[in-house]
CSV table of C-alpha atoms in Angstrom, one decimal:
chain,number,residue,atom,x,y,z
A,1,UNK,CA,21.7,-6.9,-4.4
A,2,UNK,CA,18.4,-8.6,-5.2
A,3,UNK,CA,17.0,-7.1,-2.0
A,4,UNK,CA,18.1,-3.6,-2.9
A,5,UNK,CA,16.6,-3.8,-6.3
A,6,UNK,CA,13.2,-5.0,-5.0
A,7,UNK,CA,13.2,-2.3,-2.3
A,8,UNK,CA,14.2,0.5,-4.8
A,9,UNK,CA,11.4,-0.8,-7.1
A,10,UNK,CA,9.0,-0.7,-4.2
A,11,UNK,CA,9.9,3.0,-3.2
A,12,UNK,CA,10.3,4.6,-6.6
A,13,UNK,CA,6.7,5.0,-7.7
A,14,UNK,CA,4.3,7.6,-8.9
A,15,UNK,CA,5.2,9.9,-5.9
A,16,UNK,CA,8.2,11.1,-7.9
A,17,UNK,CA,5.9,13.1,-10.3
A,18,UNK,CA,5.1,15.6,-7.4
A,19,UNK,CA,8.6,16.1,-6.0
A,20,UNK,CA,9.5,19.1,-8.1
A,21,UNK,CA,6.2,20.7,-7.1
A,22,UNK,CA,6.9,19.9,-3.5
A,23,UNK,CA,10.3,21.5,-3.8
A,24,UNK,CA,8.7,24.7,-5.2
A,25,UNK,CA,6.5,24.7,-2.1
A,26,UNK,CA,9.4,24.5,0.3
A,27,UNK,CA,12.2,26.5,-1.5
A,28,UNK,CA,15.7,25.1,-1.8
A,29,UNK,CA,16.8,25.1,1.8
A,30,UNK,CA,13.8,23.4,3.4
A,31,UNK,CA,13.1,21.1,0.4
A,32,UNK,CA,16.6,19.7,0.2
A,33,UNK,CA,16.7,19.3,4.1
A,34,UNK,CA,13.5,17.4,4.0
A,35,UNK,CA,14.7,15.1,1.2
A,36,UNK,CA,17.8,14.3,3.2
A,37,UNK,CA,16.1,14.0,6.6
A,38,UNK,CA,13.3,11.7,5.5
A,39,UNK,CA,15.4,8.8,4.2
A,40,UNK,CA,17.4,8.8,7.5
A,41,UNK,CA,14.2,8.7,9.5
A,42,UNK,CA,12.6,5.9,7.3
A,43,UNK,CA,15.7,3.7,7.4
A,44,UNK,CA,15.9,4.1,11.1
A,45,UNK,CA,12.2,3.1,11.7
A,46,UNK,CA,12.7,0.3,9.2
A,47,UNK,CA,15.5,-1.3,11.4
A,48,UNK,CA,13.3,-0.9,14.6
A,49,UNK,CA,10.5,-2.6,12.9
A,50,UNK,CA,12.7,-5.5,11.8
A,51,UNK,CA,13.9,-5.8,15.5
A,52,UNK,CA,10.2,-6.1,16.6
A,53,UNK,CA,9.8,-9.1,14.2
A,54,UNK,CA,12.4,-11.0,16.2
A,55,UNK,CA,10.1,-11.1,19.3
A,56,UNK,CA,7.2,-13.6,18.8
A,57,UNK,CA,5.5,-16.3,20.8
A,58,UNK,CA,2.5,-18.0,19.1
A,59,UNK,CA,0.1,-20.4,20.6
A,60,UNK,CA,0.1,-23.6,18.4
A,61,UNK,CA,-2.3,-26.5,18.7
A,62,UNK,CA,-1.0,-29.5,20.3
A,63,UNK,CA,-0.4,-32.9,18.5
A,64,UNK,CA,-3.6,-34.9,17.5
A,65,UNK,CA,-5.8,-32.1,18.7
A,66,UNK,CA,-4.4,-32.2,22.2
A,67,UNK,CA,-3.7,-29.4,24.5
A,68,UNK,CA,-2.2,-26.2,23.2
A,69,UNK,CA,1.6,-25.9,23.3
A,70,UNK,CA,3.5,-22.7,23.4
A,71,UNK,CA,6.1,-22.6,20.6
A,72,UNK,CA,8.3,-19.5,19.8
A,73,UNK,CA,7.7,-18.3,16.3
A,74,UNK,CA,9.1,-15.2,14.7
A,75,UNK,CA,6.9,-12.7,13.0
A,76,UNK,CA,6.5,-13.1,9.3
A,77,UNK,CA,4.6,-9.9,8.4
A,78,UNK,CA,3.8,-6.4,9.6
A,79,UNK,CA,0.5,-7.7,11.2
A,80,UNK,CA,2.5,-10.3,13.1
A,81,UNK,CA,4.7,-7.5,14.6
A,82,UNK,CA,1.6,-5.5,15.5
A,83,UNK,CA,0.0,-8.5,17.2
A,84,UNK,CA,3.3,-9.3,19.1
A,85,UNK,CA,3.5,-5.7,20.5
A,86,UNK,CA,-0.2,-4.8,21.1
A,87,UNK,CA,-2.3,-8.0,20.7
A,88,UNK,CA,-4.8,-9.3,18.2
A,89,UNK,CA,-6.8,-6.1,18.0
A,90,UNK,CA,-3.7,-4.3,16.7
A,91,UNK,CA,-3.5,-6.8,13.9
A,92,UNK,CA,-7.0,-6.1,12.9
A,93,UNK,CA,-6.4,-2.3,13.1
A,94,UNK,CA,-3.3,-2.6,11.0
A,95,UNK,CA,-5.4,-4.6,8.4
A,96,UNK,CA,-7.9,-1.8,8.2
A,97,UNK,CA,-5.3,0.9,7.9
A,98,UNK,CA,-3.5,-1.1,5.2
A,99,UNK,CA,-6.7,-1.5,3.2
A,100,UNK,CA,-7.6,2.1,3.5
A,101,UNK,CA,-4.1,3.0,2.3
A,102,UNK,CA,-4.5,0.8,-0.7
A,103,UNK,CA,-7.8,2.5,-1.5
A,104,UNK,CA,-6.2,6.0,-1.3
A,105,UNK,CA,-3.4,4.7,-3.6
A,106,UNK,CA,-6.1,3.5,-6.1
A,107,UNK,CA,-7.7,6.9,-6.0
A,108,UNK,CA,-4.2,8.5,-6.9
A,109,UNK,CA,-3.8,6.0,-9.7
A,110,UNK,CA,-7.2,7.0,-11.2
A,111,UNK,CA,-6.4,10.7,-10.9
A,112,UNK,CA,-2.9,10.3,-12.3
A,113,UNK,CA,-4.0,8.2,-15.3
A,114,UNK,CA,-6.9,10.7,-16.0
A,115,UNK,CA,-4.7,13.7,-15.8
A,116,UNK,CA,-2.1,12.1,-18.2
A,117,UNK,CA,-4.7,11.2,-20.7
A,118,UNK,CA,-6.3,14.7,-20.4
A,119,UNK,CA,-2.9,16.2,-21.0
A,120,UNK,CA,-2.7,14.4,-24.3
A,121,UNK,CA,-6.4,15.0,-25.3
A,122,UNK,CA,-7.3,18.3,-23.6
A,123,UNK,CA,-10.5,18.6,-25.7
A,124,UNK,CA,-12.1,15.7,-23.8
A,125,UNK,CA,-13.7,16.7,-20.5
A,126,UNK,CA,-11.7,15.5,-17.6
A,127,UNK,CA,-14.8,13.9,-15.9
A,128,UNK,CA,-15.4,11.8,-19.0
A,129,UNK,CA,-11.7,10.7,-18.9
A,130,UNK,CA,-12.0,9.7,-15.3
A,131,UNK,CA,-15.2,7.6,-16.0
A,132,UNK,CA,-13.4,5.9,-19.0
A,133,UNK,CA,-10.3,5.2,-16.8
A,134,UNK,CA,-12.4,3.7,-14.0
A,135,UNK,CA,-14.1,1.4,-16.5
A,136,UNK,CA,-10.8,0.2,-17.8
A,137,UNK,CA,-9.1,-0.4,-14.5
A,138,UNK,CA,-12.3,-2.2,-13.3
A,139,UNK,CA,-11.9,-4.7,-16.1
A,140,UNK,CA,-8.3,-5.4,-15.0
A,141,UNK,CA,-9.5,-6.5,-11.5
A,142,UNK,CA,-11.0,-9.6,-13.1
A,143,UNK,CA,-7.7,-10.8,-14.2
A,144,UNK,CA,-6.9,-14.0,-12.1
A,145,UNK,CA,-3.3,-14.4,-12.7
A,146,UNK,CA,-1.1,-12.6,-10.3
A,147,UNK,CA,1.8,-13.2,-12.7
A,148,UNK,CA,0.1,-11.2,-15.4
A,149,UNK,CA,-0.7,-8.4,-12.8
A,150,UNK,CA,2.9,-8.4,-11.6
A,151,UNK,CA,4.0,-7.1,-15.0
A,152,UNK,CA,2.8,-3.7,-13.7
A,153,UNK,CA,6.0,-3.7,-11.7
A,154,UNK,CA,8.1,-4.0,-14.8
A,155,UNK,CA,6.0,-1.1,-16.3
A,156,UNK,CA,6.8,0.9,-13.2
A,157,UNK,CA,10.5,0.4,-13.5
A,158,UNK,CA,10.5,1.4,-17.2
A,159,UNK,CA,8.4,4.4,-16.4
A,160,UNK,CA,10.9,5.5,-13.7
A,161,UNK,CA,13.9,5.1,-15.8
A,162,UNK,CA,12.1,6.8,-18.7
A,163,UNK,CA,11.0,9.8,-16.7
A,164,UNK,CA,14.5,10.4,-15.4
A,165,UNK,CA,16.0,10.3,-18.9
A,166,UNK,CA,13.3,12.4,-20.4
A,167,UNK,CA,13.6,15.2,-17.7
A,168,UNK,CA,17.4,15.3,-18.1
A,169,UNK,CA,17.2,15.1,-21.9
A,170,UNK,CA,14.6,17.8,-22.3
A,171,UNK,CA,16.2,20.0,-19.7
A,172,UNK,CA,19.5,20.0,-21.8
A,173,UNK,CA,17.9,20.2,-25.2
A,174,UNK,CA,16.7,23.7,-25.0
A,175,UNK,CA,18.1,27.1,-23.8
A,176,UNK,CA,14.8,28.8,-23.4
A,177,UNK,CA,13.2,29.2,-20.0
A,178,UNK,CA,11.1,27.7,-18.7
A,179,UNK,CA,12.1,24.2,-19.4
A,180,UNK,CA,15.9,24.5,-19.5
A,181,UNK,CA,18.6,23.4,-17.2
A,182,UNK,CA,21.0,25.7,-18.9
A,183,UNK,CA,18.9,28.7,-18.2
A,184,UNK,CA,17.0,27.9,-15.0
A,185,UNK,CA,13.6,29.4,-14.3
A,186,UNK,CA,13.0,31.7,-11.2
A,187,UNK,CA,13.1,29.7,-7.9
A,188,UNK,CA,12.8,30.5,-4.3
A,189,UNK,CA,15.5,29.9,-1.6
A,190,UNK,CA,13.0,29.8,1.2
A,191,UNK,CA,9.2,28.9,1.4
A,192,UNK,CA,6.7,31.7,0.9
A,193,UNK,CA,4.5,30.3,3.6
A,194,UNK,CA,4.7,27.5,6.1
A,195,UNK,CA,1.3,26.2,5.0
A,196,UNK,CA,3.0,25.3,1.8
A,197,UNK,CA,5.7,23.3,3.7
A,198,UNK,CA,3.1,21.4,5.6
A,199,UNK,CA,1.5,20.4,2.3
A,200,UNK,CA,4.9,19.3,0.9
A,201,UNK,CA,5.7,17.1,4.0
A,202,UNK,CA,3.3,14.3,2.9
A,203,UNK,CA,4.2,14.6,-0.6
A,204,UNK,CA,7.8,14.1,0.0
A,205,UNK,CA,7.6,11.4,2.7
A,206,UNK,CA,5.3,9.1,0.8
A,207,UNK,CA,8.1,8.0,-1.4
A,208,UNK,CA,10.1,6.7,1.4
A,209,UNK,CA,7.4,4.4,2.9
A,210,UNK,CA,7.9,0.7,2.1
A,211,UNK,CA,7.5,-0.5,5.7
A,212,UNK,CA,4.4,-2.6,5.1
A,213,UNK,CA,6.4,-4.8,2.7
A,214,UNK,CA,9.8,-4.7,4.3
A,215,UNK,CA,9.1,-7.5,6.7
A,216,UNK,CA,8.3,-9.9,3.8
A,217,UNK,CA,11.5,-8.8,2.0
A,218,UNK,CA,13.4,-9.4,5.2
A,219,UNK,CA,12.1,-12.9,5.6
A,220,UNK,CA,12.9,-13.8,2.0
A,221,UNK,CA,16.6,-12.8,2.5
A,222,UNK,CA,19.2,-15.5,2.6
A,223,UNK,CA,21.3,-13.6,4.9
A,224,UNK,CA,18.9,-11.5,7.1
A,225,UNK,CA,21.7,-10.1,9.1
A,226,UNK,CA,22.6,-8.0,6.1
A,227,UNK,CA,19.2,-6.2,6.1
A,228,UNK,CA,20.6,-3.1,7.7
A,229,UNK,CA,23.2,-2.6,5.1
A,230,UNK,CA,20.7,-3.3,2.2
A,231,UNK,CA,18.2,-0.8,3.7
A,232,UNK,CA,20.9,1.8,4.0
A,233,UNK,CA,21.9,1.3,0.3
A,234,UNK,CA,18.3,1.3,-0.8
A,235,UNK,CA,17.7,4.7,0.7
A,236,UNK,CA,20.9,6.1,-0.6
A,237,UNK,CA,19.8,5.1,-4.2
A,238,UNK,CA,16.4,6.3,-3.7
A,239,UNK,CA,17.5,9.6,-2.3
A,240,UNK,CA,19.8,10.3,-5.2
A,241,UNK,CA,17.0,9.5,-7.7
A,242,UNK,CA,14.5,11.7,-5.8
A,243,UNK,CA,16.9,14.6,-5.5
A,244,UNK,CA,17.7,14.4,-9.1
A,245,UNK,CA,14.1,14.5,-10.3
A,246,UNK,CA,13.2,17.3,-7.7
A,247,UNK,CA,16.1,19.5,-8.3
A,248,UNK,CA,16.1,19.2,-12.1
A,249,UNK,CA,12.3,19.7,-12.3
A,250,UNK,CA,12.4,22.7,-10.1
A,251,UNK,CA,15.3,24.3,-12.0
A,252,UNK,CA,13.5,23.8,-15.4
A,253,UNK,CA,10.1,25.1,-14.4
A,254,UNK,CA,10.7,27.1,-11.2
A,255,UNK,CA,7.6,28.5,-9.5
A,256,UNK,CA,5.4,27.7,-12.6
A,257,UNK,CA,5.8,24.0,-11.9
A,258,UNK,CA,2.5,22.1,-11.9
A,259,UNK,CA,1.7,19.3,-9.4
A,260,UNK,CA,2.7,16.6,-11.8
A,261,UNK,CA,5.7,17.4,-13.8
A,262,UNK,CA,4.4,15.6,-16.8
A,263,UNK,CA,1.7,18.3,-17.0
A,264,UNK,CA,4.5,20.8,-17.9
A,265,UNK,CA,6.1,18.7,-20.6
A,266,UNK,CA,3.4,19.3,-23.4
A,267,UNK,CA,3.5,23.0,-22.7
A,268,UNK,CA,7.1,23.5,-23.9
A,269,UNK,CA,7.3,23.9,-27.7
A,270,UNK,CA,11.0,23.2,-27.7
A,271,UNK,CA,10.6,19.6,-26.5
A,272,UNK,CA,10.4,16.7,-28.8
A,273,UNK,CA,6.7,15.8,-29.1
A,274,UNK,CA,7.3,12.1,-29.7
A,275,UNK,CA,9.4,11.6,-26.6
A,276,UNK,CA,6.9,13.8,-24.6
A,277,UNK,CA,3.9,11.7,-25.8
A,278,UNK,CA,5.7,8.5,-25.1
A,279,UNK,CA,6.5,9.6,-21.6
A,280,UNK,CA,2.9,10.6,-20.9
A,281,UNK,CA,1.5,7.4,-22.3
A,282,UNK,CA,3.8,5.5,-20.0
A,283,UNK,CA,2.8,7.5,-17.0
A,284,UNK,CA,-0.8,6.9,-17.9
A,285,UNK,CA,-0.3,3.1,-18.4
A,286,UNK,CA,1.6,2.7,-15.1
A,287,UNK,CA,-1.3,3.4,-12.7
A,288,UNK,CA,-3.7,1.5,-14.9
A,289,UNK,CA,-1.3,-1.6,-14.8
A,290,UNK,CA,-0.9,-1.3,-11.1
A,291,UNK,CA,-4.5,-0.7,-10.1
A,292,UNK,CA,-5.6,-4.3,-10.0
A,293,UNK,CA,-2.6,-5.5,-8.0
A,294,UNK,CA,-3.1,-2.7,-5.5
A,295,UNK,CA,-6.8,-3.3,-5.0
A,296,UNK,CA,-6.6,-7.1,-5.0
A,297,UNK,CA,-6.0,-7.4,-1.2
A,298,UNK,CA,-9.0,-5.3,-0.5
A,299,UNK,CA,-11.6,-7.0,-2.7
A,300,UNK,CA,-10.2,-10.5,-1.9
A,301,UNK,CA,-10.7,-9.8,1.8
A,302,UNK,CA,-14.2,-8.6,1.4
A,303,UNK,CA,-15.0,-11.6,-0.8
A,304,UNK,CA,-13.6,-14.1,1.7
A,305,UNK,CA,-15.6,-12.4,4.5
A,306,UNK,CA,-18.8,-12.5,2.6
A,307,UNK,CA,-18.3,-16.2,1.6
A,308,UNK,CA,-17.5,-17.0,5.3
A,309,UNK,CA,-20.6,-15.3,6.5
A,310,UNK,CA,-22.8,-17.2,3.9
A,311,UNK,CA,-21.1,-20.4,4.8
A,312,UNK,CA,-21.8,-19.8,8.6
A,313,UNK,CA,-25.4,-18.9,7.9
A,314,UNK,CA,-25.8,-22.2,5.9
A,315,UNK,CA,-24.5,-24.2,8.8
A,316,UNK,CA,-26.8,-22.3,11.3
A,317,UNK,CA,-29.7,-23.2,9.1
A,318,UNK,CA,-28.7,-26.9,9.1
A,319,UNK,CA,-28.2,-27.0,12.9
A,320,UNK,CA,-31.8,-25.9,13.6
A,321,UNK,CA,-33.2,-28.9,11.7
A,322,UNK,CA,-34.8,-31.1,14.4
A,323,UNK,CA,-33.3,-34.6,14.4
A,324,UNK,CA,-35.8,-37.2,13.3
A,325,UNK,CA,-35.8,-40.8,14.5
A,326,UNK,CA,-33.2,-42.8,12.7
A,327,UNK,CA,-34.5,-45.3,10.1
A,328,UNK,CA,-34.0,-49.0,10.9
A,329,UNK,CA,-30.7,-50.4,9.7
A,330,UNK,CA,-30.9,-52.8,6.8
A,331,UNK,CA,-29.6,-56.3,7.2
A,332,UNK,CA,-26.7,-55.6,5.0
A,333,UNK,CA,-25.3,-53.1,7.5
A,334,UNK,CA,-26.4,-54.7,10.8
A,335,UNK,CA,-23.3,-55.6,12.8
A,336,UNK,CA,-22.8,-59.3,13.4
A,337,UNK,CA,-22.1,-58.8,17.1
A,338,UNK,CA,-24.6,-56.6,18.9
A,339,UNK,CA,-23.3,-53.8,21.0
A,340,UNK,CA,-24.2,-53.5,24.6
A,341,UNK,CA,-27.1,-51.0,25.3
A,342,UNK,CA,-26.1,-47.4,25.7
A,343,UNK,CA,-26.9,-46.2,29.3
A,344,UNK,CA,-29.6,-43.6,29.3
A,345,UNK,CA,-27.4,-41.0,30.9
A,346,UNK,CA,-24.7,-41.1,28.3
A,347,UNK,CA,-25.1,-39.2,25.0
A,348,UNK,CA,-25.8,-41.0,21.8
A,349,UNK,CA,-22.7,-41.7,19.6
A,350,UNK,CA,-24.9,-42.1,16.5
A,351,UNK,CA,-25.2,-38.8,14.6
A,352,UNK,CA,-28.7,-37.3,14.3
A,353,UNK,CA,-30.6,-38.3,11.3
A,354,UNK,CA,-31.0,-35.6,8.6
A,355,UNK,CA,-33.5,-36.0,5.8
A,356,UNK,CA,-32.0,-36.2,2.3
A,357,UNK,CA,-31.5,-32.9,0.8
A,358,UNK,CA,-32.2,-32.0,-2.8
A,359,UNK,CA,-29.2,-32.1,-5.1
A,360,UNK,CA,-27.5,-28.7,-5.6
A,361,UNK,CA,-26.2,-27.7,-9.0
A,362,UNK,CA,-22.4,-27.4,-9.0
A,363,UNK,CA,-22.7,-24.1,-10.8
A,364,UNK,CA,-24.7,-22.6,-8.0
A,365,UNK,CA,-21.8,-21.5,-5.8
A,366,UNK,CA,-19.7,-20.6,-8.7
A,367,UNK,CA,-22.4,-18.3,-10.1
A,368,UNK,CA,-22.9,-16.7,-6.6
A,369,UNK,CA,-19.2,-16.2,-6.2
A,370,UNK,CA,-19.0,-14.5,-9.6
A,371,UNK,CA,-21.9,-12.2,-8.7
A,372,UNK,CA,-20.2,-11.3,-5.4
A,373,UNK,CA,-16.9,-10.6,-7.2
A,374,UNK,CA,-18.6,-8.4,-9.7
A,375,UNK,CA,-20.6,-6.6,-7.0
A,376,UNK,CA,-17.7,-6.0,-4.7
A,377,UNK,CA,-15.1,-4.9,-7.3
A,378,UNK,CA,-17.6,-2.6,-9.1
A,379,UNK,CA,-18.6,-1.0,-5.8
A,380,UNK,CA,-15.1,-0.3,-4.8
A,381,UNK,CA,-14.2,1.1,-8.2
A,382,UNK,CA,-17.3,3.3,-8.0
A,383,UNK,CA,-16.3,4.5,-4.6
A,384,UNK,CA,-12.8,5.3,-5.8
A,385,UNK,CA,-14.2,7.1,-8.8
A,386,UNK,CA,-16.4,9.2,-6.6
A,387,UNK,CA,-13.5,10.2,-4.4
A,388,UNK,CA,-11.4,10.9,-7.4
A,389,UNK,CA,-14.1,13.3,-8.6
A,390,UNK,CA,-14.6,15.0,-5.2
A,391,UNK,CA,-10.9,15.4,-4.5
A,392,UNK,CA,-9.5,15.9,-8.0
A,393,UNK,CA,-6.0,17.0,-7.0
A,394,UNK,CA,-3.2,14.4,-7.3
A,395,UNK,CA,-0.9,16.2,-4.9
A,396,UNK,CA,-3.6,16.3,-2.2
A,397,UNK,CA,-4.1,12.6,-2.3
A,398,UNK,CA,-0.4,11.9,-2.3
A,399,UNK,CA,0.0,14.3,0.6
A,400,UNK,CA,-2.7,12.6,2.5
A,401,UNK,CA,-1.1,9.2,1.8
A,402,UNK,CA,2.3,10.4,2.9
A,403,UNK,CA,1.1,12.3,6.1
A,404,UNK,CA,-1.7,10.2,7.5
A,405,UNK,CA,-0.9,6.7,6.4
A,406,UNK,CA,2.9,6.8,5.9
A,407,UNK,CA,3.3,8.9,9.0
A,408,UNK,CA,1.7,6.0,11.0
A,409,UNK,CA,2.9,3.0,9.2
A,410,UNK,CA,6.5,4.1,8.7
A,411,UNK,CA,7.1,6.2,11.8
A,412,UNK,CA,4.5,6.0,14.6
A,413,UNK,CA,3.9,2.3,14.8
A,414,UNK,CA,7.5,1.1,14.5
A,415,UNK,CA,8.7,3.4,17.2
A,416,UNK,CA,5.6,2.6,19.4
A,417,UNK,CA,6.0,-1.1,18.9
A,418,UNK,CA,9.8,-1.1,19.6
A,419,UNK,CA,9.2,0.9,22.8
A,420,UNK,CA,6.4,-1.5,23.9
A,421,UNK,CA,8.7,-4.5,23.4
A,422,UNK,CA,12.1,-3.2,24.5
A,423,UNK,CA,11.6,-0.2,26.7
A,424,UNK,CA,11.9,-2.2,30.0
A,425,UNK,CA,15.2,-3.8,28.8
A,426,UNK,CA,17.8,-2.3,31.1
A,427,UNK,CA,20.5,-2.9,28.5
A,428,UNK,CA,18.8,-0.8,26.0
A,429,UNK,CA,21.1,2.1,25.0
A,430,UNK,CA,20.0,5.6,26.0
A,431,UNK,CA,20.5,6.8,22.4
A,432,UNK,CA,17.9,4.3,21.1
A,433,UNK,CA,15.4,5.5,23.7
A,434,UNK,CA,16.0,9.1,22.5
A,435,UNK,CA,15.5,7.8,19.0
A,436,UNK,CA,12.2,6.2,19.8
A,437,UNK,CA,10.9,9.3,21.6
A,438,UNK,CA,12.1,11.5,18.8
A,439,UNK,CA,10.6,9.2,16.2
A,440,UNK,CA,7.2,9.4,18.0
A,441,UNK,CA,7.4,13.2,18.1
A,442,UNK,CA,8.3,13.4,14.4
A,443,UNK,CA,5.5,11.0,13.5
A,444,UNK,CA,2.9,13.3,15.2
A,445,UNK,CA,4.3,16.3,13.4
A,446,UNK,CA,4.1,14.5,10.0
A,447,UNK,CA,0.5,13.4,10.6
A,448,UNK,CA,-0.7,16.6,12.1
A,449,UNK,CA,1.3,19.0,10.0
A,450,UNK,CA,0.7,17.1,6.7
A,451,UNK,CA,-3.1,16.9,7.2
A,452,UNK,CA,-3.2,20.5,8.1
A,453,UNK,CA,-1.3,21.3,4.9
A,454,UNK,CA,-3.9,19.3,2.9
A,455,UNK,CA,-6.8,21.2,4.5
A,456,UNK,CA,-5.4,24.7,4.6
A,457,UNK,CA,-2.5,24.6,2.3
A,458,UNK,CA,-2.6,25.9,-1.3
A,459,UNK,CA,-4.9,24.1,-3.7
C-alpha cells in the first residue's frame, strides 16, 4: 500500500488541470478512449522497464587496488538500466533528457503559478506576475534542507484532493450553465479536427509518466515481486481520478473550458468565492513549493561539474611546477641506518619537492561555491522565465512534456531496452515481442503526433 500511495502521489500532479480542456479537444469518444488506453500502455512499459533492471553486470575494483573483478549487480536506477542495455553513452544521454524534462516542468510551474495569481488579481499585468513568481521561486532554490523542500509533496496531495472536491462541490451547487453538473454545457461526441487530438495526446499522457522514478520505488519495496500488482492498482486509482476530473470539468464548462480548469472557476458567479479563491491559492502555491525540488538535480549537477573542473585545473597548475632539489634532511629525521643507494635506472621513491605555498583562507572556497550557486541558479531561473514568457501557454508546455519527454522516457526507451536485452531469448513469448514492437510504434506516434499538435494545433 505504501508503494501505491507513493506512485499515485507521483503521477497525480498539475497535469490534471488540463484534462478537461484535453477532453474538449478530443470529444467524448476519443477522449475517454485515450484516458483508458494510456494507463494500459504506461503500466505495460513500466513492467518492461523493471525487467530490464534485473539484468546487470558491473565492473568493480578488485581488493586492495588489485585487478578488476566482474561482479553481477542489479540496476538501481533508470540510468543503470540505460547503461545495461546500450552502454555508458546511453546513461549520459538519459541524464541530459532527464534534466531537460525537469527544466520544462519548471517552466510549466512558473506559468501555472503566474496564471493562478493573475486569475486572482487580473489588474496586475501577467508579465509582472511572472517576474515576481520567478523571483520567489529563485529564493526557494537556496533552501538546503531536502526535508523542507519535500513538504511540497504534501501540498501537492492536499491540492489534488481539494481540486477534486471543489469541482464536484461547485458542479452540484448550481443549476445554471456553464458550471453545473445538473445542467451540462454543450459538448462534442467527436473531435472537430485531428490536429486538436494531436495536441491532446501529450496533455493526457504526461499524467501517466512516472517511469524515471519507478526504479527507485521498485528497489525500496520489501517484496519487489509484488510490483506488478502495485503498479496495476496505481494506474487504476489514477485513471479513476483523471476520468472524474476530465468528465466533470468537460460536463460543467463544455466547449468553453479554458486550458486550466481553475481559470473557469472565478468566472462563475454562482460559486462560493471563498472556496474558489482557496483553491486557486493552493494551485498557485503548489508549483512554487515544488519548483526548488524539481530544479535541484539540474543545478546540483552543474555545480558539481563546475567544482570538478576547477579542482582539475588546480591540480594541473600544481603538476607543471618544476621540481626543485630536495633540501638536506635535518639530523632529527635522518634515519639511523643508511639505505643502500638507489640505482640510477630506477625512479626516485622520494616525492618531488614543492616550495611552501602561501596559506589559503578557509573562506575562499566557500565564497566561491556560494558565488557559483547564485550564478547557476539565477541563470537557470532566468532561462526558465524567458521560456515561460516566449511560450506562455500552459497546455502547450504540458503537451510538449507529455509527447516529447514522456513519449521517450515512458514508452520508447523501455521497449527499446527490453528488446535489446531479451529479443534473442528463444523462450521469449511471441505476444511479448508483439507488445515491444507495438510499443515502439505507439511511442513514435506519441512523439511525432504530439509535437505536431503543439506546432500546428489550436493555440
